[in-house]
Amino acid sequence: MKIKIVPRSKVTVSRRSRSKYEILKEAISKLQPNGDAIRLEYSDQKELNSIRNVAYTFNRENNSKIKSTTNASERTVFFFVER
């Protein structure tokens, strides 16, 4: 077996990596102040935490003010932008 070190730029990726939360990121980017909200259903607390992490990371990266609220009985989370 021969091992050779090559620059990363020479390695091509045939498949684009895509997050399962990419759709959420796109929807969050379209939110307007005092406009519509996004409603998501989640299955457990772990998924809710992941969804919120996506939103709060978006806030940090884009200097935005996306907020959330949950309805535990219906297992839904809402994202919105206030003024």
Short mmCIF file of N, CA and C in Angstrom, two decimals:
data_model
loop_
_atom_site.label_atom_id
_atom_site.label_comp_id
_atom_site.label_asym_id
_atom_site.label_seq_id
_atom_site.Cartn_x
_atom_site.Cartn_y
_atom_site.Cartn_z
N MET A 1 0.85 -1.16 0.00
CA MET A 1 0.00 0.00 0.00
C MET A 1 0.90 1.23 0.00
N LYS A 2 0.58 2.19 -0.90
CA LYS A 2 1.31 3.44 -0.96
C LYS A 2 0.41 4.55 -0.45
N ILE A 3 0.96 5.38 0.39
CA ILE A 3 0.22 6.52 0.91
C ILE A 3 0.88 7.79 0.42
N LYS A 4 0.07 8.68 -0.11
CA LYS A 4 0.58 9.94 -0.63
C LYS A 4 -0.27 11.08 -0.11
N ILE A 5 0.35 12.12 0.38
CA ILE A 5 -0.35 13.30 0.87
C ILE A 5 -0.56 14.25 -0.31
N VAL A 6 -1.81 14.70 -0.49
CA VAL A 6 -2.14 15.62 -1.59
C VAL A 6 -2.85 16.84 -1.01
N PRO A 7 -2.79 17.97 -1.68
CA PRO A 7 -3.51 19.15 -1.20
C PRO A 7 -5.02 18.91 -1.24
N ARG A 8 -5.72 19.47 -0.29
CA ARG A 8 -7.18 19.30 -0.20
C ARG A 8 -7.87 19.83 -1.45
N SER A 9 -7.28 20.84 -2.08
CA SER A 9 -7.88 21.43 -3.27
C SER A 9 -7.95 20.45 -4.44
N LYS A 10 -7.16 19.40 -4.40
CA LYS A 10 -7.18 18.41 -5.48
C LYS A 10 -8.23 17.33 -5.28
N VAL A 11 -8.85 17.32 -4.12
CA VAL A 11 -9.88 16.32 -3.81
C VAL A 11 -11.23 16.90 -4.19
N THR A 12 -11.92 16.24 -5.10
CA THR A 12 -13.23 16.73 -5.52
C THR A 12 -14.33 15.96 -4.78
N VAL A 13 -15.36 16.67 -4.42
CA VAL A 13 -16.48 16.06 -3.74
C VAL A 13 -17.60 15.91 -4.75
N SER A 14 -18.08 14.69 -4.91
CA SER A 14 -19.11 14.44 -5.91
C SER A 14 -20.52 14.70 -5.37
N ARG A 15 -20.67 14.68 -4.08
CA ARG A 15 -21.98 14.87 -3.48
C ARG A 15 -21.92 16.07 -2.55
N ARG A 16 -22.86 16.95 -2.69
CA ARG A 16 -22.91 18.13 -1.84
C ARG A 16 -23.55 17.78 -0.51
N SER A 17 -22.89 18.12 0.55
CA SER A 17 -23.42 17.88 1.88
C SER A 17 -24.57 18.85 2.13
N ARG A 18 -25.67 18.35 2.65
CA ARG A 18 -26.84 19.20 2.89
C ARG A 18 -27.45 18.86 4.24
N SER A 19 -27.66 19.86 5.01
CA SER A 19 -28.24 19.68 6.33
C SER A 19 -29.74 19.41 6.19
N LYS A 20 -30.28 18.61 7.10
CA LYS A 20 -31.72 18.37 7.06
C LYS A 20 -32.50 19.60 7.52
N TYR A 21 -31.78 20.57 8.08
CA TYR A 21 -32.41 21.81 8.53
C TYR A 21 -32.21 22.94 7.53
N GLU A 22 -31.74 22.64 6.34
CA GLU A 22 -31.51 23.66 5.32
C GLU A 22 -32.81 24.39 4.97
N ILE A 23 -33.91 23.68 4.91
CA ILE A 23 -35.21 24.29 4.60
C ILE A 23 -35.60 25.28 5.69
N LEU A 24 -35.32 24.93 6.94
CA LEU A 24 -35.60 25.83 8.06
C LEU A 24 -34.77 27.11 7.94
N LYS A 25 -33.51 26.98 7.60
CA LYS A 25 -32.64 28.15 7.44
C LYS A 25 -33.18 29.08 6.35
N GLU A 26 -33.61 28.50 5.24
CA GLU A 26 -34.15 29.31 4.15
C GLU A 26 -35.43 30.03 4.59
N ALA A 27 -36.29 29.32 5.30
CA ALA A 27 -37.55 29.93 5.76
C ALA A 27 -37.27 31.05 6.77
N ILE A 28 -36.33 30.84 7.67
CA ILE A 28 -35.99 31.85 8.66
C ILE A 28 -35.45 33.11 7.99
N SER A 29 -34.68 32.92 6.94
CA SER A 29 -34.10 34.09 6.26
C SER A 29 -35.17 34.95 5.60
N LYS A 30 -36.36 34.40 5.36
CA LYS A 30 -37.44 35.14 4.70
C LYS A 30 -38.39 35.82 5.69
N LEU A 31 -38.20 35.60 6.98
CA LEU A 31 -39.08 36.22 7.97
C LEU A 31 -38.91 37.74 7.98
N GLN A 32 -40.03 38.44 8.14
CA GLN A 32 -40.05 39.90 8.20
C GLN A 32 -40.57 40.34 9.57
N PRO A 33 -40.12 41.51 10.06
CA PRO A 33 -40.64 42.02 11.34
C PRO A 33 -42.16 42.19 11.30
N ASN A 34 -42.82 41.72 12.33
CA ASN A 34 -44.28 41.77 12.45
C ASN A 34 -45.00 41.08 11.29
N GLY A 35 -44.31 40.18 10.61
CA GLY A 35 -44.91 39.43 9.50
C GLY A 35 -45.37 38.06 9.95
N ASP A 36 -45.35 37.12 9.03
CA ASP A 36 -45.75 35.75 9.33
C ASP A 36 -44.75 35.08 10.26
N ALA A 37 -45.17 33.97 10.86
CA ALA A 37 -44.31 33.16 11.71
C ALA A 37 -44.14 31.79 11.06
N ILE A 38 -43.13 31.08 11.49
CA ILE A 38 -42.88 29.72 11.02
C ILE A 38 -43.36 28.77 12.12
N ARG A 39 -44.13 27.76 11.74
CA ARG A 39 -44.62 26.75 12.70
C ARG A 39 -43.98 25.42 12.35
N LEU A 40 -43.31 24.80 13.33
CA LEU A 40 -42.67 23.50 13.13
C LEU A 40 -43.16 22.53 14.19
N GLU A 41 -43.36 21.30 13.78
CA GLU A 41 -43.69 20.24 14.74
C GLU A 41 -42.42 19.47 15.04
N TYR A 42 -42.26 19.06 16.29
CA TYR A 42 -41.09 18.28 16.68
C TYR A 42 -41.54 17.02 17.41
N SER A 43 -40.66 16.02 17.43
CA SER A 43 -41.05 14.75 18.02
C SER A 43 -40.59 14.58 19.47
N ASP A 44 -39.45 15.16 19.82
CA ASP A 44 -38.96 15.06 21.19
C ASP A 44 -38.12 16.28 21.56
N GLN A 45 -37.71 16.35 22.81
CA GLN A 45 -36.97 17.50 23.30
C GLN A 45 -35.63 17.66 22.58
N LYS A 46 -35.01 16.57 22.23
CA LYS A 46 -33.72 16.62 21.52
C LYS A 46 -33.88 17.31 20.16
N GLU A 47 -34.94 16.97 19.44
CA GLU A 47 -35.18 17.60 18.15
C GLU A 47 -35.49 19.09 18.32
N LEU A 48 -36.25 19.44 19.35
CA LEU A 48 -36.56 20.84 19.62
C LEU A 48 -35.27 21.63 19.88
N ASN A 49 -34.36 21.07 20.65
CA ASN A 49 -33.09 21.73 20.93
C ASN A 49 -32.29 21.94 19.64
N SER A 50 -32.29 20.95 18.76
CA SER A 50 -31.57 21.07 17.49
C SER A 50 -32.17 22.17 16.62
N ILE A 51 -33.49 22.21 16.57
CA ILE A 51 -34.18 23.23 15.77
C ILE A 51 -33.86 24.62 16.31
N ARG A 52 -33.92 24.77 17.61
CA ARG A 52 -33.61 26.08 18.20
C ARG A 52 -32.15 26.46 17.98
N ASN A 53 -31.25 25.50 18.05
CA ASN A 53 -29.83 25.78 17.80
C ASN A 53 -29.62 26.32 16.39
N VAL A 54 -30.34 25.78 15.42
CA VAL A 54 -30.25 26.28 14.05
C VAL A 54 -30.68 27.74 14.00
N ALA A 55 -31.79 28.05 14.64
CA ALA A 55 -32.32 29.42 14.62
C ALA A 55 -31.37 30.38 15.33
N TYR A 56 -30.85 30.00 16.48
CA TYR A 56 -29.99 30.90 17.24
C TYR A 56 -28.62 31.05 16.59
N THR A 57 -28.16 30.03 15.89
CA THR A 57 -26.93 30.15 15.11
C THR A 57 -27.14 31.12 13.96
N PHE A 58 -28.32 31.04 13.33
CA PHE A 58 -28.66 31.99 12.27
C PHE A 58 -28.64 33.42 12.83
N ASN A 59 -29.20 33.61 14.02
CA ASN A 59 -29.18 34.93 14.66
C ASN A 59 -27.75 35.45 14.81
N ARG A 60 -26.90 34.61 15.34
CA ARG A 60 -25.52 35.00 15.59
C ARG A 60 -24.78 35.33 14.30
N GLU A 61 -24.97 34.51 13.27
CA GLU A 61 -24.25 34.70 12.00
C GLU A 61 -24.76 35.91 11.22
N ASN A 62 -26.05 36.23 11.34
CA ASN A 62 -26.65 37.29 10.54
C ASN A 62 -27.06 38.51 11.34
N ASN A 63 -26.70 38.53 12.61
CA ASN A 63 -27.04 39.65 13.48
C ASN A 63 -28.54 39.98 13.42
N SER A 64 -29.36 38.95 13.51
CA SER A 64 -30.81 39.13 13.44
C SER A 64 -31.44 38.85 14.79
N LYS A 65 -32.74 39.03 14.88
CA LYS A 65 -33.47 38.88 16.15
C LYS A 65 -34.62 37.90 16.01
N ILE A 66 -34.34 36.69 15.56
CA ILE A 66 -35.37 35.65 15.46
C ILE A 66 -35.69 35.17 16.88
N LYS A 67 -36.97 35.11 17.20
CA LYS A 67 -37.41 34.64 18.52
C LYS A 67 -38.26 33.40 18.34
N SER A 68 -38.45 32.67 19.43
CA SER A 68 -39.26 31.45 19.35
C SER A 68 -40.15 31.31 20.57
N THR A 69 -41.19 30.54 20.40
CA THR A 69 -42.06 30.16 21.50
C THR A 69 -42.57 28.75 21.18
N THR A 70 -42.89 27.99 22.21
CA THR A 70 -43.35 26.62 21.98
C THR A 70 -44.74 26.41 22.56
N ASN A 71 -45.40 25.43 22.00
CA ASN A 71 -46.67 24.94 22.52
C ASN A 71 -46.43 23.46 22.82
N ALA A 72 -46.10 23.16 24.07
CA ALA A 72 -45.71 21.80 24.46
C ALA A 72 -46.82 20.79 24.26
N SER A 73 -48.06 21.19 24.46
CA SER A 73 -49.16 20.23 24.31
C SER A 73 -49.33 19.77 22.87
N GLU A 74 -49.03 20.64 21.90
CA GLU A 74 -49.13 20.27 20.49
C GLU A 74 -47.78 19.91 19.89
N ARG A 75 -46.71 20.02 20.70
CA ARG A 75 -45.34 19.75 20.25
C ARG A 75 -45.00 20.57 19.01
N THR A 76 -45.21 21.86 19.12
CA THR A 76 -44.88 22.77 18.02
C THR A 76 -44.01 23.91 18.55
N VAL A 77 -43.22 24.46 17.67
CA VAL A 77 -42.40 25.64 17.98
C VAL A 77 -42.67 26.67 16.90
N PHE A 78 -42.74 27.92 17.28
CA PHE A 78 -42.98 29.02 16.36
C PHE A 78 -41.76 29.94 16.35
N PHE A 79 -41.35 30.38 15.17
CA PHE A 79 -40.27 31.35 15.03
C PHE A 79 -40.85 32.61 14.38
N PHE A 80 -40.43 33.77 14.88
CA PHE A 80 -40.95 35.03 14.37
C PHE A 80 -39.92 36.13 14.61
N VAL A 81 -40.15 37.28 13.98
CA VAL A 81 -39.31 38.45 14.17
C VAL A 81 -40.19 39.59 14.66
N GLU A 82 -39.83 40.14 15.81
CA GLU A 82 -40.54 41.31 16.30
C GLU A 82 -39.86 42.55 15.74
N ARG A 83 -40.45 43.71 16.01
CA ARG A 83 -39.86 44.97 15.52
C ARG A 83 -38.47 45.14 15.96
#
